[in-house]
PDB file of C-alpha atoms in Angstrom:
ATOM      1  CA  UNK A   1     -19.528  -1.044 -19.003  1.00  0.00           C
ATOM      2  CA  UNK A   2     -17.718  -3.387 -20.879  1.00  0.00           C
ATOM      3  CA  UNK A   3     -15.051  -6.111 -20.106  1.00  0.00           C
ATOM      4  CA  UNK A   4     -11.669  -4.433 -20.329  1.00  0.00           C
ATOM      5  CA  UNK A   5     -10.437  -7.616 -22.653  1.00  0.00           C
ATOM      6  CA  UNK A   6     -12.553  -5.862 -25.049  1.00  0.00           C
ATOM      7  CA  UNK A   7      -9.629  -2.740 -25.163  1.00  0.00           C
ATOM      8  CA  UNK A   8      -6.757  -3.987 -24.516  1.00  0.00           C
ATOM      9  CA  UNK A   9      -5.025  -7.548 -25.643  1.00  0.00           C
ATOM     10  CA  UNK A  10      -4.555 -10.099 -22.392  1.00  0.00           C
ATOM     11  CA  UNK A  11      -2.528 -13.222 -21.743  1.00  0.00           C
ATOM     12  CA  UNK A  12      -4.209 -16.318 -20.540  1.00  0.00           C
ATOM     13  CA  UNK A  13      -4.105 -15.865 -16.552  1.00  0.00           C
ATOM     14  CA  UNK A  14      -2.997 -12.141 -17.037  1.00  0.00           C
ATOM     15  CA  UNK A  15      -5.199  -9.859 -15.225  1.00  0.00           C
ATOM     16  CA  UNK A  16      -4.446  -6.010 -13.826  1.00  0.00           C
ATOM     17  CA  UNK A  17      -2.945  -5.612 -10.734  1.00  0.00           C
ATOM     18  CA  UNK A  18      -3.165  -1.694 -10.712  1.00  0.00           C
ATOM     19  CA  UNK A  19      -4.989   1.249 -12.631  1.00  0.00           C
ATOM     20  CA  UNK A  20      -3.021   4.442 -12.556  1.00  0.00           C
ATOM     21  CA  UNK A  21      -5.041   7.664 -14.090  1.00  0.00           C
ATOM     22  CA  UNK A  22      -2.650  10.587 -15.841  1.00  0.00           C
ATOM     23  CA  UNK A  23      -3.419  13.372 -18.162  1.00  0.00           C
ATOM     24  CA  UNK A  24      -0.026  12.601 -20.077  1.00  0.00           C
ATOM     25  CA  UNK A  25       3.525  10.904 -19.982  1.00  0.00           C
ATOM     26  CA  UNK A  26       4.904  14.243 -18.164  1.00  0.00           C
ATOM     27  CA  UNK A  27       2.140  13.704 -15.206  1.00  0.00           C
ATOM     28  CA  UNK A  28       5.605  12.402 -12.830  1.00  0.00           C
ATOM     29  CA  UNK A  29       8.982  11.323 -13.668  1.00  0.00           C
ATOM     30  CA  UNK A  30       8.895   8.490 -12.537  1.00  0.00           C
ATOM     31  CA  UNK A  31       6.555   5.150 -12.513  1.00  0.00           C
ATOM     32  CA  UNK A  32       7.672   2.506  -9.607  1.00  0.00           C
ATOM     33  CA  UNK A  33       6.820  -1.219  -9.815  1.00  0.00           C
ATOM     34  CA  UNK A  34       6.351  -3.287  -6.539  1.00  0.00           C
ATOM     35  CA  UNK A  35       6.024  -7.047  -6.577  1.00  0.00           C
ATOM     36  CA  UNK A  36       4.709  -9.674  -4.069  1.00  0.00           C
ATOM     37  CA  UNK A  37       8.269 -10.926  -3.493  1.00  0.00           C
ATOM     38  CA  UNK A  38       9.360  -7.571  -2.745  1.00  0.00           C
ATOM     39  CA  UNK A  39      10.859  -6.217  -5.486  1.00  0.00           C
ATOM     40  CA  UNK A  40      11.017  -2.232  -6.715  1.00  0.00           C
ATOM     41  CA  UNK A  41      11.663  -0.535  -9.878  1.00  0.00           C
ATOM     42  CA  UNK A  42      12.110   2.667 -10.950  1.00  0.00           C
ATOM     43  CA  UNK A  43      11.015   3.488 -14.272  1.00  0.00           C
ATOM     44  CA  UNK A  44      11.199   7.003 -16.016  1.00  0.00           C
ATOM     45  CA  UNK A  45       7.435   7.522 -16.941  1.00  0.00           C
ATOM     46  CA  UNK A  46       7.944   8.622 -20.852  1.00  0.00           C
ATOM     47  CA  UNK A  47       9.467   5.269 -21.673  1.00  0.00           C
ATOM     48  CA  UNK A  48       6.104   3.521 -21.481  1.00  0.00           C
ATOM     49  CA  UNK A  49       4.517   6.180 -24.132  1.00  0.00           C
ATOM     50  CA  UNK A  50       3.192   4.110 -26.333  1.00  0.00           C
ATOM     51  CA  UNK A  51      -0.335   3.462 -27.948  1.00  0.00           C
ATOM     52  CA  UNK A  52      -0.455  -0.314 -28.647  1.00  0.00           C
ATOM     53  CA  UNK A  53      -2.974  -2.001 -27.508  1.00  0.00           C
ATOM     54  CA  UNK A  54      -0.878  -5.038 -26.475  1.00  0.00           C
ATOM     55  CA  UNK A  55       1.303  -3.071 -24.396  1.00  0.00           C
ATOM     56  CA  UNK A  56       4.413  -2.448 -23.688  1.00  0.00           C
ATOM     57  CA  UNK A  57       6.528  -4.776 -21.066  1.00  0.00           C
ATOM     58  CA  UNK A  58       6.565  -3.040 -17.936  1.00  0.00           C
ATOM     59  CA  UNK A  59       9.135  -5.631 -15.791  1.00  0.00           C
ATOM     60  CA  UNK A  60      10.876  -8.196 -16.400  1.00  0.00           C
ATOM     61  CA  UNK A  61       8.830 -10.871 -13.264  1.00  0.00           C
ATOM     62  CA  UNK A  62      10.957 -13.616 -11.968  1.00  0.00           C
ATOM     63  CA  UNK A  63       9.838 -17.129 -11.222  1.00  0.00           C
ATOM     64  CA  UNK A  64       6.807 -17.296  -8.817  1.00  0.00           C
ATOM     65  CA  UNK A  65       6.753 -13.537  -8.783  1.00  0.00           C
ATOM     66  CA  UNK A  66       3.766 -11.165  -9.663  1.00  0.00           C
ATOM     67  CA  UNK A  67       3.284  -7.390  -9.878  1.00  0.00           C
ATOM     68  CA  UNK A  68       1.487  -5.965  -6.713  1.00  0.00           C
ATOM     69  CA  UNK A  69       1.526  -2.317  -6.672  1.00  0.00           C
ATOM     70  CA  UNK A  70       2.078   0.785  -9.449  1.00  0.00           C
ATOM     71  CA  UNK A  71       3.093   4.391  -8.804  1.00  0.00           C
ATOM     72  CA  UNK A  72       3.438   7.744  -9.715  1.00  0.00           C
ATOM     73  CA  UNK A  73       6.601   9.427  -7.954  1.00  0.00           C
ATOM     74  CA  UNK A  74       9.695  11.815  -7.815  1.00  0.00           C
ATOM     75  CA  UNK A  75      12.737  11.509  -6.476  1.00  0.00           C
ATOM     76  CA  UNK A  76      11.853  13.647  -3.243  1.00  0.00           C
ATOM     77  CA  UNK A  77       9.455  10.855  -2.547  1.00  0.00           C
ATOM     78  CA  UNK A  78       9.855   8.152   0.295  1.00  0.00           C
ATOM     79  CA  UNK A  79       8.159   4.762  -0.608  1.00  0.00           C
ATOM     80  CA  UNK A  80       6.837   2.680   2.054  1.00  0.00           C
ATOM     81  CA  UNK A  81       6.273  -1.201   1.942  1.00  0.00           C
ATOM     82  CA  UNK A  82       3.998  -3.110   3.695  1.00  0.00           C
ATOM     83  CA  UNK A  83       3.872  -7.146   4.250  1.00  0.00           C
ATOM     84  CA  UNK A  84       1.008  -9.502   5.142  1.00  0.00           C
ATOM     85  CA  UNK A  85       3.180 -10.077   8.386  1.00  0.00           C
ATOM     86  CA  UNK A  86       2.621  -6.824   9.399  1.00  0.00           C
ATOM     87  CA  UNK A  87       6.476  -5.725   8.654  1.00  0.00           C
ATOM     88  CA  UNK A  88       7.270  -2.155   6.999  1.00  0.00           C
ATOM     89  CA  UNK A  89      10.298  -0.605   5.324  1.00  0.00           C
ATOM     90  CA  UNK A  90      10.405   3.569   4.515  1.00  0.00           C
ATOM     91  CA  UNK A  91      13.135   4.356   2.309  1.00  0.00           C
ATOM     92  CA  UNK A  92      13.988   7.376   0.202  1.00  0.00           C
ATOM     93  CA  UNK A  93      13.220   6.866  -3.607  1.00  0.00           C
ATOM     94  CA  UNK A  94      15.800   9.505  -5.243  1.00  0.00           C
ATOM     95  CA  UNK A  95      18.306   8.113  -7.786  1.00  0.00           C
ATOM     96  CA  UNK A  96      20.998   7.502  -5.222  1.00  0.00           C
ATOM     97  CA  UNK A  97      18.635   4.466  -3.350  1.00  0.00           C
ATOM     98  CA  UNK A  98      16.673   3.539  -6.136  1.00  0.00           C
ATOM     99  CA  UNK A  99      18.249   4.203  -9.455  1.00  0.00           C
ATOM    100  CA  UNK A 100      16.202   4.173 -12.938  1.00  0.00           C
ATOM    101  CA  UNK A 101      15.691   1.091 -14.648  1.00  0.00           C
ATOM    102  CA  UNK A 102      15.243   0.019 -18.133  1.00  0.00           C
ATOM    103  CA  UNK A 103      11.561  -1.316 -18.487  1.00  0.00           C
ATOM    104  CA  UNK A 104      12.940  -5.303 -19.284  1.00  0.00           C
ATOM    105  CA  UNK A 105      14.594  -5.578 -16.255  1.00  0.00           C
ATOM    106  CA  UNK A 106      12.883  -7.271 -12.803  1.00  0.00           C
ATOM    107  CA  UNK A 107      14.173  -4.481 -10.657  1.00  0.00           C
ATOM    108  CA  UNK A 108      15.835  -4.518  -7.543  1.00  0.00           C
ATOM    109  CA  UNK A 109      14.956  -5.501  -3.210  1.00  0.00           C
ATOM    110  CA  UNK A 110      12.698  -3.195  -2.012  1.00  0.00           C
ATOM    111  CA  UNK A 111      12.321  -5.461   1.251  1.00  0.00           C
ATOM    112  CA  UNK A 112      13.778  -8.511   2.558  1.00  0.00           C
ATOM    113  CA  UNK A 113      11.123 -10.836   3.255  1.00  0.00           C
ATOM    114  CA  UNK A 114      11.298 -13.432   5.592  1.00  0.00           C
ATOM    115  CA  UNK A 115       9.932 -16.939   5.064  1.00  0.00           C
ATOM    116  CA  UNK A 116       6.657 -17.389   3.379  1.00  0.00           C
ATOM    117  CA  UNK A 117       6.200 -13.559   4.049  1.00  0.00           C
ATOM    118  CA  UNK A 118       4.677 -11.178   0.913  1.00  0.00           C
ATOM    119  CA  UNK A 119       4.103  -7.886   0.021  1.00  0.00           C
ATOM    120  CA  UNK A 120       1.315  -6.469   0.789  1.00  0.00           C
ATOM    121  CA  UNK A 121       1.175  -2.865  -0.376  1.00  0.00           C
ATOM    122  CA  UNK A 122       2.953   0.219  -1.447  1.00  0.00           C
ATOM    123  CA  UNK A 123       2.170   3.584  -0.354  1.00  0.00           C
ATOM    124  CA  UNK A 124       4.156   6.805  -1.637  1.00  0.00           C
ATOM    125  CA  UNK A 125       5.035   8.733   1.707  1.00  0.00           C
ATOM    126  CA  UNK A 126       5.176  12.571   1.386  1.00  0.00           C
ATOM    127  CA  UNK A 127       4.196  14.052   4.673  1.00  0.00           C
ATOM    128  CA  UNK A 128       4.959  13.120   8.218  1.00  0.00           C
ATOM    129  CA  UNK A 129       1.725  13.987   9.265  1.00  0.00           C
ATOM    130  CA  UNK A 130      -0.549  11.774   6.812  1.00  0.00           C
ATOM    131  CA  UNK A 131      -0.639   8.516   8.868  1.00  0.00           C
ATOM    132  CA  UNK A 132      -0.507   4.393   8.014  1.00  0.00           C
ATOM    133  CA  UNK A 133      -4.026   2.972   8.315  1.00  0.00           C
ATOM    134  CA  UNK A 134      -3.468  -0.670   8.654  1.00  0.00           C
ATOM    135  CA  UNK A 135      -6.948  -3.280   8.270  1.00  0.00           C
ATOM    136  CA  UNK A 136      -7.047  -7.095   9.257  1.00  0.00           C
ATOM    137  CA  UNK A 137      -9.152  -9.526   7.653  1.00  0.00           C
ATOM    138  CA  UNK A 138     -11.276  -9.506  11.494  1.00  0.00           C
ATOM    139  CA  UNK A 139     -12.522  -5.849  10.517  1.00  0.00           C
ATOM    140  CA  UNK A 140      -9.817  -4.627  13.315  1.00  0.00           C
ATOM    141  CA  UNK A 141      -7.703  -1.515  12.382  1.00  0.00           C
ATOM    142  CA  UNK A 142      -5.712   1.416  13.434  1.00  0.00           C
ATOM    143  CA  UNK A 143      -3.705   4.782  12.242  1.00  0.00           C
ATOM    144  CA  UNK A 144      -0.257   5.433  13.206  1.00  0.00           C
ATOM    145  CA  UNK A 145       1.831   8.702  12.292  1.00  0.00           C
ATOM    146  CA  UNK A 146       3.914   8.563   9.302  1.00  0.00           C
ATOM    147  CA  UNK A 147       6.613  10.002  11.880  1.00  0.00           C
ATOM    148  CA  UNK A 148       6.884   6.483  13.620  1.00  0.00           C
ATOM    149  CA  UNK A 149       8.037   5.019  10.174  1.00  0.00           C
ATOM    150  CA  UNK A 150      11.996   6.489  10.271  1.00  0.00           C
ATOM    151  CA  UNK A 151      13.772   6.141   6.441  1.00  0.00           C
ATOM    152  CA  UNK A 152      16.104   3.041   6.362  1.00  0.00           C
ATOM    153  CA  UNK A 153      17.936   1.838   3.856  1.00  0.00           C
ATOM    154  CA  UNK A 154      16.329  -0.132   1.013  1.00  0.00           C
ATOM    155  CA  UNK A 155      16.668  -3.897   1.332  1.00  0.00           C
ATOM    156  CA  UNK A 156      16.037  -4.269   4.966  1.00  0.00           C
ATOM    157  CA  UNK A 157      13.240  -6.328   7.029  1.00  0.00           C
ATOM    158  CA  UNK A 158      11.713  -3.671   8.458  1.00  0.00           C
ATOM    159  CA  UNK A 159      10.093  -2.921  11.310  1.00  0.00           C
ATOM    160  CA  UNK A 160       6.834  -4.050  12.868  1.00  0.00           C
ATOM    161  CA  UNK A 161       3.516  -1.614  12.044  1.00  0.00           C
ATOM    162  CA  UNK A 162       1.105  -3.566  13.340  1.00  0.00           C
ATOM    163  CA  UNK A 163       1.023  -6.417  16.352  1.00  0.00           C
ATOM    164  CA  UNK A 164      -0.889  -9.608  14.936  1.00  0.00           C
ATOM    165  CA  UNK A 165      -3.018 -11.881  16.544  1.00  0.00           C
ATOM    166  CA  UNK A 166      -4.909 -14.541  15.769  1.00  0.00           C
ATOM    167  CA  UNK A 167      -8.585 -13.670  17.182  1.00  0.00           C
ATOM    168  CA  UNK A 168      -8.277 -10.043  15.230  1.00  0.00           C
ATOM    169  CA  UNK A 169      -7.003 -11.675  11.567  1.00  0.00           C
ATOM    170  CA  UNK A 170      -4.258 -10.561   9.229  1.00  0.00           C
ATOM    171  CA  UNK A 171      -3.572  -7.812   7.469  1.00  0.00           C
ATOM    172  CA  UNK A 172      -5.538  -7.071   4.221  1.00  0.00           C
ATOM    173  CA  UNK A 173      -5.024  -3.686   3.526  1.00  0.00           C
ATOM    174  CA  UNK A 174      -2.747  -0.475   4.440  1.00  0.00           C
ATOM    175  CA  UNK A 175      -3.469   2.724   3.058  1.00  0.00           C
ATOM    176  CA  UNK A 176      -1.385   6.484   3.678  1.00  0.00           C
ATOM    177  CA  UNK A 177      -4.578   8.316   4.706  1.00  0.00           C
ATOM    178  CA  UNK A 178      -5.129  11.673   6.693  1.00  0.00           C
ATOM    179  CA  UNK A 179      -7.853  13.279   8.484  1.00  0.00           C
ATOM    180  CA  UNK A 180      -9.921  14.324   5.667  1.00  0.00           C
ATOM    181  CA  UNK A 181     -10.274  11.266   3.955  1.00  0.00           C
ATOM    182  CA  UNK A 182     -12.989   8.586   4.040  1.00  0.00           C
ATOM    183  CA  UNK A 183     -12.045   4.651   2.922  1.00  0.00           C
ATOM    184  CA  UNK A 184     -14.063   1.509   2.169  1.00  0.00           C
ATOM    185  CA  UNK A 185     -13.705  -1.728   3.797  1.00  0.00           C
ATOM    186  CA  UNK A 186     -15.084  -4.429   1.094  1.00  0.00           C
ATOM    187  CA  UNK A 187     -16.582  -7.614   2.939  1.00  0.00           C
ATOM    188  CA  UNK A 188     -16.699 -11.140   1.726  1.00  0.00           C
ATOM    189  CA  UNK A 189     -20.197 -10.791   1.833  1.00  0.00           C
ATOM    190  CA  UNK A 190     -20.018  -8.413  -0.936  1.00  0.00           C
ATOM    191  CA  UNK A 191     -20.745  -5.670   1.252  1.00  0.00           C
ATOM    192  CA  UNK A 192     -19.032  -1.786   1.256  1.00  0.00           C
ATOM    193  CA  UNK A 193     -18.787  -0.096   4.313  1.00  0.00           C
ATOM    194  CA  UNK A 194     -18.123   3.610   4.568  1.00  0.00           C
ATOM    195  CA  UNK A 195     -16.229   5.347   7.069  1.00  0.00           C
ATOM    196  CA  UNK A 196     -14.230   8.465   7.638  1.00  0.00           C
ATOM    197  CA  UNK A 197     -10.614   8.446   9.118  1.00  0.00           C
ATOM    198  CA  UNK A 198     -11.164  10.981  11.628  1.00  0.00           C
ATOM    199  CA  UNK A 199     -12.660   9.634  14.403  1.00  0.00           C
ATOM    200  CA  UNK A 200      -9.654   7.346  14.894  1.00  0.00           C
ATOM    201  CA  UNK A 201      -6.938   8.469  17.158  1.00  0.00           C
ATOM    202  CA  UNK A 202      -3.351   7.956  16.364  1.00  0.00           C
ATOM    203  CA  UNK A 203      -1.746   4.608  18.142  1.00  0.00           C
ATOM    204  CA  UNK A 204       1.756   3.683  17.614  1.00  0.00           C
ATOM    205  CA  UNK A 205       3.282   0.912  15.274  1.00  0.00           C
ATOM    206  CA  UNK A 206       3.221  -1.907  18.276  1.00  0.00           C
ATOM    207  CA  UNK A 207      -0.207  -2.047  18.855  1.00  0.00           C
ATOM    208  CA  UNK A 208      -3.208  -4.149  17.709  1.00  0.00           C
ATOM    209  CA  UNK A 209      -5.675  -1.313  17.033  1.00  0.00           C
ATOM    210  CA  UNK A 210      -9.868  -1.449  17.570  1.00  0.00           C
ATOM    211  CA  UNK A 211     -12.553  -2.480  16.107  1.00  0.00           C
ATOM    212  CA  UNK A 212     -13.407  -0.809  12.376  1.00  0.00           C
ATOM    213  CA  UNK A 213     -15.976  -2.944  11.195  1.00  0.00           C
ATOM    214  CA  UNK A 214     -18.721  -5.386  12.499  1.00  0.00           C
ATOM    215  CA  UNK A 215     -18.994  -8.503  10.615  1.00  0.00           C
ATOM    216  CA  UNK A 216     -21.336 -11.252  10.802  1.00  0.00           C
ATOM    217  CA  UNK A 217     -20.101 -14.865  11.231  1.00  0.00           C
ATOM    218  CA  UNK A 218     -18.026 -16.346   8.646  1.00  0.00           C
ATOM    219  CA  UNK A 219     -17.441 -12.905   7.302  1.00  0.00           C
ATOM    220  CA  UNK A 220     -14.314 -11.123   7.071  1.00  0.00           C
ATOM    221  CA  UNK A 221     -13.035  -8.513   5.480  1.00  0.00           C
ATOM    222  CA  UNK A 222     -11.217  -8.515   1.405  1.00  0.00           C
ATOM    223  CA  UNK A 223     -10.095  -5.099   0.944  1.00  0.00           C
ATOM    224  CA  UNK A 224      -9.548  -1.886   1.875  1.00  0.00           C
ATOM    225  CA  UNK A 225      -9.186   1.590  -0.520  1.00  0.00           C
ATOM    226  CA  UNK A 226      -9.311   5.652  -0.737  1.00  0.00           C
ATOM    227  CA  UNK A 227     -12.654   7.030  -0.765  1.00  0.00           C
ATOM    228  CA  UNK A 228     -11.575   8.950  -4.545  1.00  0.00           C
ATOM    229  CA  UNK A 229     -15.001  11.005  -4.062  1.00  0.00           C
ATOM    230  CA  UNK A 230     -14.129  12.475  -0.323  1.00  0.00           C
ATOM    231  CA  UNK A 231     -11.299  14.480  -2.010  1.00  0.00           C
ATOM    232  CA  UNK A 232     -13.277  15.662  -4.701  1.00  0.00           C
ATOM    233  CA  UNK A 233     -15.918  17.151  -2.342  1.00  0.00           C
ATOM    234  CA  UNK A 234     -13.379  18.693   0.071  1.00  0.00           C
ATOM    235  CA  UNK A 235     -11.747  20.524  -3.156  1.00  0.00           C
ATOM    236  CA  UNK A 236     -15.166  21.981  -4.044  1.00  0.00           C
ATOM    237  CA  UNK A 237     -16.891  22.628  -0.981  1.00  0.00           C
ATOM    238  CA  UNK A 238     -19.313  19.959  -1.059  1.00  0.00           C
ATOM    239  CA  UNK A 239     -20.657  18.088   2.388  1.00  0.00           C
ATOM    240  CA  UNK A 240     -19.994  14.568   2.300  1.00  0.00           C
ATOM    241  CA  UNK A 241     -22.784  11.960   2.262  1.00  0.00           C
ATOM    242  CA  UNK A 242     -23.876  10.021   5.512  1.00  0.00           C
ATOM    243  CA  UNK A 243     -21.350   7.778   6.113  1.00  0.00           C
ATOM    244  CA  UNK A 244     -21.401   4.525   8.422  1.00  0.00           C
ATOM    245  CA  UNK A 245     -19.242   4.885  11.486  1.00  0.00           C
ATOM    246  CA  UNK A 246     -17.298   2.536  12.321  1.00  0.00           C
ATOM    247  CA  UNK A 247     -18.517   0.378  15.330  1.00  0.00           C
ATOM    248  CA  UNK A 248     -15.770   1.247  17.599  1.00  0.00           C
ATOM    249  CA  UNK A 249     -13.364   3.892  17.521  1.00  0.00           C
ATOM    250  CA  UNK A 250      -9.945   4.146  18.611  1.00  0.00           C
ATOM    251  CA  UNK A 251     -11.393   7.012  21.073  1.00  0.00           C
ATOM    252  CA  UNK A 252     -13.757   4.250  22.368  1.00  0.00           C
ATOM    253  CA  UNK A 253     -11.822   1.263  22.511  1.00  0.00           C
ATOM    254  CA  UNK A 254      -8.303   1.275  24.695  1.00  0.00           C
ATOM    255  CA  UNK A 255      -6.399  -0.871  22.367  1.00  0.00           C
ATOM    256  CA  UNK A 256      -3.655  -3.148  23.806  1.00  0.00           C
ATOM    257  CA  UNK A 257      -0.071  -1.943  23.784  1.00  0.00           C
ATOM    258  CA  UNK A 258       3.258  -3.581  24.171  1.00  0.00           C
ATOM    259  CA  UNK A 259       6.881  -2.893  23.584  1.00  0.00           C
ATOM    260  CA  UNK A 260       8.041  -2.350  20.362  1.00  0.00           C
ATOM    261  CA  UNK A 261      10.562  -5.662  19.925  1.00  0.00           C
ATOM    262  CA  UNK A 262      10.927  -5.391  16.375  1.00  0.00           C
ATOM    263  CA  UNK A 263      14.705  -4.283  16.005  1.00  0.00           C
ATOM    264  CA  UNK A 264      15.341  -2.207  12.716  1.00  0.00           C
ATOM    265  CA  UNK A 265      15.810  -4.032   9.524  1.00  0.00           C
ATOM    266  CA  UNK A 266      19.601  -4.588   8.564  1.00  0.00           C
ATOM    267  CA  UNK A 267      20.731  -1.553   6.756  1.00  0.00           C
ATOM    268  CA  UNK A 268      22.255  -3.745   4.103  1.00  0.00           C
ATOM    269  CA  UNK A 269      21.702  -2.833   0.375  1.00  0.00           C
ATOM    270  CA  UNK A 270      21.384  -6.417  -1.475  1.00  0.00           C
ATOM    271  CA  UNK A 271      19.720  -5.785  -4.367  1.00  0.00           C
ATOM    272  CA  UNK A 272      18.077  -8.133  -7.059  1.00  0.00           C
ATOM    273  CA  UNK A 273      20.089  -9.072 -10.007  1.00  0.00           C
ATOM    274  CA  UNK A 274      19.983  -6.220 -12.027  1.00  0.00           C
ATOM    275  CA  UNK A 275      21.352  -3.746  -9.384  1.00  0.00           C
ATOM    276  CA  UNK A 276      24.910  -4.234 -10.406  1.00  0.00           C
TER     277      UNK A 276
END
């Protein structure tokens, strides 16, 4: 392939945070923008119908800000938030919580992170019975039923999804999954691992989860993301390749489980500065 500088005109120190594949500017009505300080915006799809290779402006970032996360939605969709501190936020994404935004604008709080706290990911949340696969650094993991994750209002802290400790890493990666799919865990090492979700049994936000993925020393893992070519084969009928397992499954490990401690986030609505 070719270097995608070669299509389209970059910045110095711009690169792509997210690649989003549509048929047309009618594909949703809506595009939403999350950024690593926690910021949302909704953005009617058709006003970034343009051919210029330069671009268009998609948000207006503040100071020490980037863009994380880009999605397709509609305004029966739920958006869930995810921080490196292992703190989540569900909240409803019609026009009433998160009203449409003009393109230059930076958008409005998503969730209220605390300290030196980031975003970590954005998922679009449709059915209670998909699930939250969470993934730390230490190749540790889990799945917990979209159920557990009750709508609050947008701007909150949270609650807890996963409990962190040190020997098992940070998180790295969470990804709405359900049984049929397959993800990839991406190494340090270079390395992509294969597994299906499956195999792991549900465990509830407060716990730790099992082992996913053996890594050698020094090791960890980078990254973690859908399986695009699972879906594909379901839809036509085709048998999947031979995957790896993962070393331990939840059904093989009894992960470690304590109280859930992590109050609800405030149900306060503070918004960025263009929510007025």
């Amino acid at each position: 392939g070719q270097h995608v500088a070669n299509i389209l005109a970059f910045q110095p120190d711009e690169r792509i945070a997210q690649v989003i594949a549509l048929r047309d500017y009618t594909a949703a009505p809506y595009l939403v923008l999350a950024t690593r300080k926690g910021l949302v915006k909704k953005t009617a799809l058709t006003e970034y119908d343009n051919g210029r290779s330069s671009g268009l402006i998609a948000i207006n970032l503040r100071e020490d800000d980037e863009l994380l996360a880009a999605a397709l939605i509609s305004a029966d969709d739920d958006l869930l938030l995810v921080s490196k501190q292992a703190k989540s936020i569900r909240f409803q994404a019609d026009d009433e919580a998160l009203r449409p935004m003009g393109r230059a604008t930076s958008g409005v709080m998503g969730m209220r992170l605390v300290g030196d706290d980031e975003l970590l990911a954005m998922q679009v949340a449709r059915d209670d019975q998909d699930a939250l696969l969470v993934v730390t650094d230490g190749g540790f993991g889990k799945r917990t039923r979209l159920s557990e994750y009750k709508r609050q209002n947008r701007g909150g802290q949270g609650v807890l999804t996963a409990r962190i400790e040190e020997k098992r890493g940070q998180l790295v990666g969470a990804l709405i999954v359900s049984d049929a799919d397959e993800i990839f865990a991406i190494t340090s090492a270079g390395v992509v691992i294969r597994m299906s979700v499956e195999p792991l049994r549900y465990l509830s936000r407060a716990t730790s989860g099992v082992k996913l993925v053996a890594l050698d020393r020094g090791t960890t893992v980078v990254a973690v993301a859908h399986n695009g070519e699972a879906a594909a084969d379901v839809e036509t009928g085709e048998e999947a390749g031979e995957l790896l397992e993962p070393v331990e499954t939840a059904a093989q490990v009894e992960p470690t489980q304590t109280a859930d401690q992590a109050p609800p986030g405030a149900a306060a609505d503070t918004d960025g500065d263009d929510d007025s």
